[in-house]
Amino acid sequence: MDKTQPHPLFKLATELGPLLIFFFVNAKFNLFAATGAFMVAIVIAMIASYVVTRHVPIMAIVTGVIVLVFGTLTLVLHDETFIKVKPTIIYGLFAAILGGGLLFGRSFIAVMFDQMFNLTPQGWRILTLRWALFFFGMAILNEIVWRTQSTDFWVNFKVFGVTPLTMVFAIAQMPLTKRYHIEPASLEASEAEAGDVRKG
């Protein structure tokens, strides 16, 4: 099914909007109020994404589910540890999925990124490994920050540290994607050739 491509600002709003709400509510009230607001904002962002594009990215769904589960535990048990460890769980899960896929010869990064580009098998493997290591590093970094710093510092890091780090890392992968990029025409020719070989 073809997915409607949203305006870049809409995509940015659905990704950063919940984080900004989390930051401002925490600054105005406390982490528990911010957690509740964050949960509501995440759900609204996913609904908006589906209404506009008729599609919700896999990463957004996984993240949303974990936010709702750990957010609920935070509010019900009144323990901020759950919402603080939530990024660690998310990053660790993504790293495990990507790394585990590579062990079985699969590159799940294409699914996670909704196949934003076409790469050679080697390109996908390298990109997958890099993102797996990045997510693993971010899981460790989150653990260090929330365990050694104040709640307000952790919130600031989550909003204004994680996003720039992720963007910088993603931009740093552009030379790789260009090097192993396959033009659509070449991709179709390769698939057709493979089909002919199978028929023969």
Short mmCIF file of N, CA and C in Angstrom, two decimals, residues 4 9-10 13 21 30 42 58 67 70 124 128-129 133 140 163 168 177 187 198:
data_model
loop_
_atom_site.label_atom_id
_atom_site.label_comp_id
_atom_site.label_asym_id
_atom_site.label_seq_id
_atom_site.Cartn_x
_atom_site.Cartn_y
_atom_site.Cartn_z
N THR A 4 1.08 8.02 1.98
CA THR A 4 1.14 9.44 1.69
C THR A 4 2.35 10.03 2.39
N LEU A 9 7.50 19.33 8.01
CA LEU A 9 7.16 20.00 9.27
C LEU A 9 6.16 19.18 10.09
N PHE A 10 5.26 18.49 9.38
CA PHE A 10 4.30 17.63 10.08
C PHE A 10 5.03 16.47 10.75
N ALA A 13 6.81 17.72 13.72
CA ALA A 13 5.89 18.03 14.81
C ALA A 13 5.45 16.77 15.56
N ILE A 21 6.39 18.85 24.81
CA ILE A 21 5.33 18.88 25.82
C ILE A 21 5.85 18.29 27.12
N ASN A 30 5.81 18.80 37.42
CA ASN A 30 6.78 17.80 37.88
C ASN A 30 6.85 16.66 36.87
N ILE A 42 1.87 11.34 22.84
CA ILE A 42 2.32 10.24 21.98
C ILE A 42 1.14 9.62 21.24
N ILE A 58 6.81 1.77 12.18
CA ILE A 58 7.04 0.70 13.15
C ILE A 58 7.73 1.23 14.41
N VAL A 67 6.21 3.57 25.86
CA VAL A 67 5.91 4.79 26.62
C VAL A 67 4.64 4.60 27.46
N PHE A 70 5.43 1.92 30.41
CA PHE A 70 6.29 2.43 31.47
C PHE A 70 5.74 3.72 32.07
N TRP A 124 23.05 -2.26 3.29
CA TRP A 124 22.08 -2.46 4.37
C TRP A 124 22.75 -3.07 5.60
N THR A 128 22.86 -1.19 9.08
CA THR A 128 22.20 -1.85 10.21
C THR A 128 23.14 -1.99 11.39
N LEU A 129 24.37 -2.41 11.13
CA LEU A 129 25.35 -2.56 12.21
C LEU A 129 25.62 -1.22 12.89
N LEU A 133 24.80 -0.38 16.87
CA LEU A 133 25.81 0.11 17.81
C LEU A 133 25.41 1.46 18.38
N ILE A 140 23.27 2.84 26.93
CA ILE A 140 24.26 3.00 28.00
C ILE A 140 24.31 4.45 28.47
N THR A 163 17.91 14.14 20.73
CA THR A 163 17.49 14.49 19.37
C THR A 163 18.64 14.99 18.50
N VAL A 168 22.59 14.14 14.16
CA VAL A 168 23.99 14.18 13.71
C VAL A 168 24.43 12.81 13.22
N THR A 177 25.00 5.85 2.54
CA THR A 177 23.81 5.60 1.73
C THR A 177 24.04 6.00 0.28
N LEU A 187 17.57 -1.22 -9.84
CA LEU A 187 16.95 -2.17 -8.93
C LEU A 187 15.93 -3.03 -9.66
N ARG A 198 15.51 -17.42 -12.20
CA ARG A 198 14.69 -18.41 -11.50
C ARG A 198 13.81 -19.20 -12.47
#
